[in-house]
Coordinates of C-alpha atoms in Angstrom, one line a residue:
X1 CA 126.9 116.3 81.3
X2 CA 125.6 117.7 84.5
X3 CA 122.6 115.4 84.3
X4 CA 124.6 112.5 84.1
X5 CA 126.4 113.7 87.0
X6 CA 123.6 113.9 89.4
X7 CA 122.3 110.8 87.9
X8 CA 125.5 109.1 89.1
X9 CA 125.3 110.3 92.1
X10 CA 121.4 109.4 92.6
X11 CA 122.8 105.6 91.5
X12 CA 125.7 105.4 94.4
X13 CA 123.1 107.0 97.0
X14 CA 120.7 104.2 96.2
X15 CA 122.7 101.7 96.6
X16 CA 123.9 102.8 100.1
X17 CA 120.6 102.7 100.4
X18 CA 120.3 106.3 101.1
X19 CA 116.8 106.9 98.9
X20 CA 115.8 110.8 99.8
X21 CA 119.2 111.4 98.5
X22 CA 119.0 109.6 95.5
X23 CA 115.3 111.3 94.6
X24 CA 117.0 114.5 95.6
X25 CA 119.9 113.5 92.9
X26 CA 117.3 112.4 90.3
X27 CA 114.9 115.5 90.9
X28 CA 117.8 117.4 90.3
X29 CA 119.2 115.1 87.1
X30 CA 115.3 116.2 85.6
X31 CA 115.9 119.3 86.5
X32 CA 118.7 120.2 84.0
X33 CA 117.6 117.3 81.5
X34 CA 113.9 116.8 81.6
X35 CA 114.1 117.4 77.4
X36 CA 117.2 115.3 76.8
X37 CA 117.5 111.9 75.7
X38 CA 117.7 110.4 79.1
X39 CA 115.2 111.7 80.8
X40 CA 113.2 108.3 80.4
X41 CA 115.9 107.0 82.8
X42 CA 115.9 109.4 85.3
X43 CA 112.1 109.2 85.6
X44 CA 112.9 105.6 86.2
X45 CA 115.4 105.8 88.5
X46 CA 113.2 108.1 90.7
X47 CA 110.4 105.9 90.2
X48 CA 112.7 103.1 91.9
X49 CA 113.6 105.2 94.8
X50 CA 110.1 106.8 95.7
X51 CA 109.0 103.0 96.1
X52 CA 111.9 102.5 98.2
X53 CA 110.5 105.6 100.1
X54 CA 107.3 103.4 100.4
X55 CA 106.0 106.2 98.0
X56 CA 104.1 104.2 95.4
X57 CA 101.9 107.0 94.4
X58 CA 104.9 109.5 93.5
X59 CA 106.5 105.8 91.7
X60 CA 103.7 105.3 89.7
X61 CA 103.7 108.9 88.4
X62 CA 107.6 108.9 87.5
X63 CA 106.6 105.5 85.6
X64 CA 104.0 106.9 83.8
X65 CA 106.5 109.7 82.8
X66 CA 109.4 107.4 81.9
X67 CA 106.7 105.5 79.6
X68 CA 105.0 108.5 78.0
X69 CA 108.7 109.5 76.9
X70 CA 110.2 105.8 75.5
X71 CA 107.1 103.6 75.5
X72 CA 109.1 101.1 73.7
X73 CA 111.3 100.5 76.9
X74 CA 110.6 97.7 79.0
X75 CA 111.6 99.2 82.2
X76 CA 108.9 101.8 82.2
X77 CA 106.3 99.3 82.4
X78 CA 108.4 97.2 84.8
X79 CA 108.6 100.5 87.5
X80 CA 104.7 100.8 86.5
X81 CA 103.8 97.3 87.2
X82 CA 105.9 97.5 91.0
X83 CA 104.5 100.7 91.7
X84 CA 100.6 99.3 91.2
X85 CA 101.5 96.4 92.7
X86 CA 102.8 98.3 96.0
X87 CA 99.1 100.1 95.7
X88 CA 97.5 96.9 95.9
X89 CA 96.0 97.3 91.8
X90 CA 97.0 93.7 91.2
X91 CA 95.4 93.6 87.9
X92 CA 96.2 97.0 86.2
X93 CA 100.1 95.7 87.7
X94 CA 99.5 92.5 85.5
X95 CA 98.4 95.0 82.2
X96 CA 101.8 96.5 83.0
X97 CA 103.7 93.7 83.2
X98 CA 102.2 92.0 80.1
X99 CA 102.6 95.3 78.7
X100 CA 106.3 95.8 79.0
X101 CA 106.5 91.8 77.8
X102 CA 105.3 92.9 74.5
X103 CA 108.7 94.7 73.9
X104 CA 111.1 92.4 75.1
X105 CA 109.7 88.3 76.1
X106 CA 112.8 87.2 78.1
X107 CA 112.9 90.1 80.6
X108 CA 113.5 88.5 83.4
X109 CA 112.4 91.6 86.2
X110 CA 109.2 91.7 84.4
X111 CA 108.9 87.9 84.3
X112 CA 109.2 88.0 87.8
X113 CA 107.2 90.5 88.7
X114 CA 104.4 88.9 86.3
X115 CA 104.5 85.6 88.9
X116 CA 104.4 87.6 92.0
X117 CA 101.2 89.5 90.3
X118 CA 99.7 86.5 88.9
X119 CA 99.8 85.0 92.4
X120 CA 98.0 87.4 94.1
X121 CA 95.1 87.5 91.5
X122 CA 94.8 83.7 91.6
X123 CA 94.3 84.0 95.6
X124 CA 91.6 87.0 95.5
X125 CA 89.9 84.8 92.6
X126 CA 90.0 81.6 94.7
X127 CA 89.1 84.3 97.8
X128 CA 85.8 85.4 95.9
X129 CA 85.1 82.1 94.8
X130 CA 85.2 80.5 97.9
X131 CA 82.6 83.2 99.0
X132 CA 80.7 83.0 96.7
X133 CA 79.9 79.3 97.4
X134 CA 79.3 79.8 100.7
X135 CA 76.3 82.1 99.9
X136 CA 74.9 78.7 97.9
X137 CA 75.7 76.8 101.4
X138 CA 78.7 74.6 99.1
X139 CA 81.8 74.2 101.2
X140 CA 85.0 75.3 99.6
X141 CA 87.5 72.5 98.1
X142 CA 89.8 70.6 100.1
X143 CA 92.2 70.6 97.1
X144 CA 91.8 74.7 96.9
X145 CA 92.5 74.9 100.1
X146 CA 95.5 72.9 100.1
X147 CA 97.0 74.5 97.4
X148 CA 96.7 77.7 99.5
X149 CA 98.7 76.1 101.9
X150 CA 101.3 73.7 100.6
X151 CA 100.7 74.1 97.1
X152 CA 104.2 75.7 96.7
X153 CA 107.6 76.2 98.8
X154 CA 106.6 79.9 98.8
X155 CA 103.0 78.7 100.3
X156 CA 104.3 76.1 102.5
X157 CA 107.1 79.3 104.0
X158 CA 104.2 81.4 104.0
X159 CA 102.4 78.7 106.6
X160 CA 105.2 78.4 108.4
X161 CA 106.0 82.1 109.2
X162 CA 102.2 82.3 110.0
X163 CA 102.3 79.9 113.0
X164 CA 105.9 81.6 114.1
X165 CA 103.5 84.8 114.4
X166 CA 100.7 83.5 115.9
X167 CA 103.2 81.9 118.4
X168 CA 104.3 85.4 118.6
X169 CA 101.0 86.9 119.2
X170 CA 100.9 84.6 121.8
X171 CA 103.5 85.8 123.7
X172 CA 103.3 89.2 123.7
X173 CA 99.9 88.8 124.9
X174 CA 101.1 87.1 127.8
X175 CA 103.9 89.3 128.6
X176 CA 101.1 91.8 129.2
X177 CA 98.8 89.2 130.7
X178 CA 100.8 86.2 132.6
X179 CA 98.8 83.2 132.5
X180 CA 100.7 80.4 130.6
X181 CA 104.4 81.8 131.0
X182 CA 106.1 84.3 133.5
X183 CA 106.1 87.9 131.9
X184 CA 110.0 87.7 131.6
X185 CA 109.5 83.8 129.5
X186 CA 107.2 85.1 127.4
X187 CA 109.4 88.2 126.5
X188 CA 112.6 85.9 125.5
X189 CA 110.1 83.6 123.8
X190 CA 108.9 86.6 121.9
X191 CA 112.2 87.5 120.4
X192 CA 113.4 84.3 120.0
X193 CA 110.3 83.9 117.7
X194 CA 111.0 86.6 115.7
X195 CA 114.4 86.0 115.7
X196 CA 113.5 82.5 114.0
X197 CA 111.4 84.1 112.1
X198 CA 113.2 86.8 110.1
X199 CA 116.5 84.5 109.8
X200 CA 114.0 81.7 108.3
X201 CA 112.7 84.6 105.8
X202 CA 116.5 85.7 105.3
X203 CA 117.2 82.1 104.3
X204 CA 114.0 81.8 102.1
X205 CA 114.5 84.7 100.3
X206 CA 118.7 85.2 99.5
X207 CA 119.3 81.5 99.6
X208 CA 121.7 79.9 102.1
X209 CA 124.4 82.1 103.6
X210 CA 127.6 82.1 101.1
X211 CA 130.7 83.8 101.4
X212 CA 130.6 86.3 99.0
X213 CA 130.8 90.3 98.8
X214 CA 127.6 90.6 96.7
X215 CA 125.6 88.5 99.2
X216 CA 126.4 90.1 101.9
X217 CA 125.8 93.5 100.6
X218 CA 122.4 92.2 99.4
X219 CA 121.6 90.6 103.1
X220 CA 122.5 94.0 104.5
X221 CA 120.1 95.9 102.9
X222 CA 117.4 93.2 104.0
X223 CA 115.3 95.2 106.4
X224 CA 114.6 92.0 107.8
X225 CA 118.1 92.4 109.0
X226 CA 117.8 95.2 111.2
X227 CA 114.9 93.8 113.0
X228 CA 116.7 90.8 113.4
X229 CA 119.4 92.4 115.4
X230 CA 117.2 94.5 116.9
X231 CA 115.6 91.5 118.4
X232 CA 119.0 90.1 119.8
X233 CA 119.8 92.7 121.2
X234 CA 116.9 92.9 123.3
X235 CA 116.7 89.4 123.8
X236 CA 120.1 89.1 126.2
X237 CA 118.4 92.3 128.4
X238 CA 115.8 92.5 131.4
X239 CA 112.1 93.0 129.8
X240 CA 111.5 96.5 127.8
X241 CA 107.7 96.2 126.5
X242 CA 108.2 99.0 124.3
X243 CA 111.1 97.0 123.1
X244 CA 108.3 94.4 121.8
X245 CA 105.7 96.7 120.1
X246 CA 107.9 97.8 116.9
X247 CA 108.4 93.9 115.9
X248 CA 104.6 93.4 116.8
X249 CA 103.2 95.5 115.0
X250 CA 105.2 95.1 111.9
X251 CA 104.8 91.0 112.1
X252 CA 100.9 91.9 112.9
X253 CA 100.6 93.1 109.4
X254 CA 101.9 90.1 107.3
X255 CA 100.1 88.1 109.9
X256 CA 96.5 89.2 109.8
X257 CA 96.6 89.7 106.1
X258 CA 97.5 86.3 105.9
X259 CA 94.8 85.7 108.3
X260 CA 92.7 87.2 105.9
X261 CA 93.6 85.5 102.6
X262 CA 93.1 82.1 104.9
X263 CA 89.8 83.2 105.6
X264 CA 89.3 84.2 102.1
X265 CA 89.6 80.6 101.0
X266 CA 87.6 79.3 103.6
X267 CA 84.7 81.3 102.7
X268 CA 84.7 84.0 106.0
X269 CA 85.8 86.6 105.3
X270 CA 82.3 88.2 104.8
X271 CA 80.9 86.2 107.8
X272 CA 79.4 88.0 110.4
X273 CA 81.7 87.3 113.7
X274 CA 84.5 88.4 110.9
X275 CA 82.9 91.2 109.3
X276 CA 82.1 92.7 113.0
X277 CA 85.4 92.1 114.5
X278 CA 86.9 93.7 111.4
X279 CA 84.6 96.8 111.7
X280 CA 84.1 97.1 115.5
X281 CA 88.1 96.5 116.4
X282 CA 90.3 96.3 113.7
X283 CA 89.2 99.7 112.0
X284 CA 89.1 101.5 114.5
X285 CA 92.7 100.6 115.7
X286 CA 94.6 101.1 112.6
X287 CA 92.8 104.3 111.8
X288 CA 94.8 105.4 115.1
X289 CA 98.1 105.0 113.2
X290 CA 96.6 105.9 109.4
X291 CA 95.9 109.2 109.8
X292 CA 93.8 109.2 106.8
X293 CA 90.1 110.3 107.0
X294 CA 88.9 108.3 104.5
X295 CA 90.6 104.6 105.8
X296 CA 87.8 103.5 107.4
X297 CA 85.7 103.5 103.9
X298 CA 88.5 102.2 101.7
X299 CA 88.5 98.5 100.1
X300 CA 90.0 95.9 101.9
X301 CA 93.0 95.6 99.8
X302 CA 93.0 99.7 99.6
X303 CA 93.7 99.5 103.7
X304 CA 96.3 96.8 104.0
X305 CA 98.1 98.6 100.7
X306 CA 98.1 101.9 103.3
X307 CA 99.1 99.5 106.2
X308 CA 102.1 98.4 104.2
X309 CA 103.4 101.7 103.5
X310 CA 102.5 103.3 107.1
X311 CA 104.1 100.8 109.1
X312 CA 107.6 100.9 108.9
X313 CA 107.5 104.6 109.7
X314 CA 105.5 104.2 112.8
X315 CA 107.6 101.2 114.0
X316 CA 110.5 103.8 112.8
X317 CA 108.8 106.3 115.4
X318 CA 108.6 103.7 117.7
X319 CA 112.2 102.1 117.8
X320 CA 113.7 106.4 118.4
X321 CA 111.4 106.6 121.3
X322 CA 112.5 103.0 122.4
X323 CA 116.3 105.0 122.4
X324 CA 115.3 108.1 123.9
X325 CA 114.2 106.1 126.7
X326 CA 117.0 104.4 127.3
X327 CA 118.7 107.3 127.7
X328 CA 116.3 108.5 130.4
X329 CA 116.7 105.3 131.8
X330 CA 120.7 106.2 132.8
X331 CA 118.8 108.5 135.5
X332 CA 117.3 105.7 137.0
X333 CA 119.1 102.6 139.4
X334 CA 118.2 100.1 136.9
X335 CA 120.0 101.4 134.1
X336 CA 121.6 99.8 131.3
X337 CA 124.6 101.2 129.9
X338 CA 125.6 98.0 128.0
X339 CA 122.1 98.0 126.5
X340 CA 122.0 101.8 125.5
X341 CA 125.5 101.5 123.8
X342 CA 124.5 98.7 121.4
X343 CA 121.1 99.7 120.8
X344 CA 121.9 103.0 119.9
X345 CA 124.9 101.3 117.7
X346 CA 122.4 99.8 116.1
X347 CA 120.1 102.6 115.7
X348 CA 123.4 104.2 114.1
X349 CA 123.7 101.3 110.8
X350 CA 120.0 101.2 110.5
X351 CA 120.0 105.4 110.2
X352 CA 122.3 105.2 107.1
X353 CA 119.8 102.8 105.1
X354 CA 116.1 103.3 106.6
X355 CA 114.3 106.3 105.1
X356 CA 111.8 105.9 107.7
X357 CA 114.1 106.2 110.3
X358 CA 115.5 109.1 109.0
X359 CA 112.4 110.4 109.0
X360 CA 111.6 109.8 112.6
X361 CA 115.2 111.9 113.8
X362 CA 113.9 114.4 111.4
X363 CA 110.8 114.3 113.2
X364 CA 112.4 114.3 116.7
X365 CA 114.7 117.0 115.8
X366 CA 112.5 119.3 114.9
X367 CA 110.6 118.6 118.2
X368 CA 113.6 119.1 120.2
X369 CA 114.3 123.0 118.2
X370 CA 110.5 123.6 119.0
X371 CA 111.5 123.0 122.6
X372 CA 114.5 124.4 123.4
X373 CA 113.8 127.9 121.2
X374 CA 111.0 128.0 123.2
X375 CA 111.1 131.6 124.7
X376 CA 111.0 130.4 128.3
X377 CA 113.1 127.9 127.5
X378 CA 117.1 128.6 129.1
X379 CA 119.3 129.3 126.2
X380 CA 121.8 126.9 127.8
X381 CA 119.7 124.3 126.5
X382 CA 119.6 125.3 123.1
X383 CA 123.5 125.7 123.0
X384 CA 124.4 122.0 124.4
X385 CA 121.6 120.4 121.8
X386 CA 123.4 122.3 119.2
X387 CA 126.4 120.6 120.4
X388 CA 125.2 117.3 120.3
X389 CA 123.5 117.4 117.4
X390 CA 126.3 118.7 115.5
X391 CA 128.8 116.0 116.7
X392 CA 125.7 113.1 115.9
X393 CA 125.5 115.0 112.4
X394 CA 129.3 114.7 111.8
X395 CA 129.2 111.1 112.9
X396 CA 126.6 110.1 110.6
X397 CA 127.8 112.1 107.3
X398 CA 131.2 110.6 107.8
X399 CA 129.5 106.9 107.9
X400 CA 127.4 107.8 104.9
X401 CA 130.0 109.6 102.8
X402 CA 132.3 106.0 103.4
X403 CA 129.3 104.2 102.0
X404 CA 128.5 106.0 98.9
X405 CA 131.6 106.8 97.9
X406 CA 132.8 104.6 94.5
X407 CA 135.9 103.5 96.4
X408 CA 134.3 101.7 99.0
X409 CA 132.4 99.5 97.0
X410 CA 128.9 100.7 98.2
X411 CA 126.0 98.5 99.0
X412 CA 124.5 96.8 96.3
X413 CA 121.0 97.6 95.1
X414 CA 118.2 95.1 95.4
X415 CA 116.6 97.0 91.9
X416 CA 118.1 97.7 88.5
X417 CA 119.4 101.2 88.1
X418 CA 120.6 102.8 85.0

């Protein structure tokens, strides 16, 4: 009974989209059940929420759990399959899928997730094809190539959202670097694009907007979402460049392994130019933000998979220094008080359903204790952060509590819990 008790709670803290809670709820579930007759399900559910937690490591190994105890049940294999696909191990995530078919034909999560697999393999086939045929000096097909690019709605979007970035790239180079617009154009421009961009990708993905409870609790769980009013709120003020590099870098992922799929079915990606801008620049920068030894020797899909999962937490890093700032702007004559209020608004709905951003006021917090227990450190300094971070404490349980509870309805999950 107590089980099932932390197991309910693990399913209303996921679907407020509070995920370290729901772990915490399911760890905990496992911890007095781990030999009962559910305990298939609670390795599942964790499963679910240590991917949400960009985790797919930990996901994998709950799935493996929940399939070794009920390998008869289809979810197992369909946690397996999303877990391997978040590591980028396309085809032992196609084995899982197929797998978990075997038991029931008409699921329709692992029917998905079988199409989403099955259409990354056909572009790293085409990919190593194309190259391939360039080592025999036979240019790749015209008819592979547009099937890359318009050879579904998904493709075609896909396209589109790739010349929106490159648009983007654009202009956040020459915000840096005026030469076509003013520094101040090319900043609107930048988050109009994205703007454009992550409403287009809201529309793709949910369908048209519809007035219903369960569509909007789906949209607000988007993380796409967030950035997008992030974006307009920094659209109406005067130019922040640190405002810009959270939505760069995030769009810079999808963009350059696009980029790189592209090239794939051109036959470049091993060209030379390719191969030594890859090596000489494109390493070396995003070993600056994997702190991983071993990045630079991984495959290529073995570093965008790492990319994936890093990236939202540095952008999360990012977008609390972006408020800290703005606080330390109120010192200064050109200070914004109309910008700090709505930004850190903001900052306040993203906190109750982004992990990563809870991670980063974890981060900051402990920082901050570091600092002002510091022996030569004033102790009036530790008593006001106490203070404060106390009332912002109180201020975000209260929030969070009126989310999860079962009377207010919740936010709806995006994946299946039991």
């Amino acid at each position: 009974m107590a089980a099932e008790q932390a197991k309910d709670r693990g399913n209303r803290a996921f679907s407020a989209g509070l995920y370290t809670d729901a772990v915490a709820c399911f760890s905990e579930a496992l911890a007095i059940g781990s030999g009962g007759s559910n305990a298939h399900v609670f390795y599942s559910n964790r499963s679910a929420a240590q991917l949400k937690l960009y985790k797919a490591e930990e996901a994998l190994k709950d799935a493996d759990q929940c399939i070794s105890l009920k390998p008869d049940w289809p979810k197992g294999y369909s946690r397996r399959g999303s877990a391997l696909y978040a590591l980028g191990h396309y085809t032992d995530a196609y084995r899982a899928y197929k797998d978990g078919l075997s038991y029931e034909a008409s699921n329709e999560g692992l029917l998905e997730g079988l199409r989403s697999v099955e259409a990354k393999l056909s572009t790293q086939r085409a990919g190593t094809s194309y190259g391939a045929s360039t080592s025999t000096s036979s240019p790749p097909s015209a008819a592979n190539l547009q099937s890359f690019l318009l050879g579904s709605k998904k493709n075609m979007f896909q396209l589109y959202q790739f010349v929106l970035r490159s648009l983007l790239l654009l202009c956040f180079v020459n915000f840096w670097i005026p030469v076509l617009l003013s520094s101040y154009g090319a900043y609107a421009n930048f988050f109009k694009l994205a703007m454009i961009n992550h409403a287009s990708y809201l529309a793709f993905t949910h369908g048209v907007p519809r007035w219903s409870a369960v569509y909007a609790q789906r949209l607000m769980l988007d993380p796409a979402v967030q950035v997008f009013f992030f974006c307009v709120v920094f659209w109406f003020s005067d130019p922040h460049g640190m405002a810009m590099i959270p939505v760069f870098l995030l769009e810079m992922v999808h963009y350059f392994a696009y980029l790189h799929s592209l090239l794939q079915v051109l036959g470049l990606a091993d060209s030379t130019v390719v191969t030594f801008v890859t090596s000489k620049v494109l390493v070396p920068l995003t070993s600056v933000i994997i702190t991983d030894p071993s990045f630079s020797t991984l495959a290529t899909r073995a570093k965008w998979a790492k990319l994936y999962t890093r990236m939202p937490q540095v952008a999360a890093n990012i977008d609390v220094a972006i408020g800290i700032a703005l606080l330390l702007e109120m010192l200064l004559p050109s200070r914004n008080f109309l910008l700090l209020v709505l930004y850190w608004q903001v900052l306040r709905i993203r906190y109750m359903i982004s992990p990563q951003l809870q991670e980063a006021f974890r981060a900051l917090h402990g920082t901050i204790l570091t600092l002002v227990n510091h022996p030569r450190c004033p102790a009036v300094f530790s008593v006001v952060y106490g203070k404060i971070h106390a009332f912002a404490v109180k201020m975000s349980d209260a929030a969070q509590q009126q989310q999860a509870s079962p009377g207010a309805g919740g936010l709806a999950s995006r994946c299946s819990i039991m």
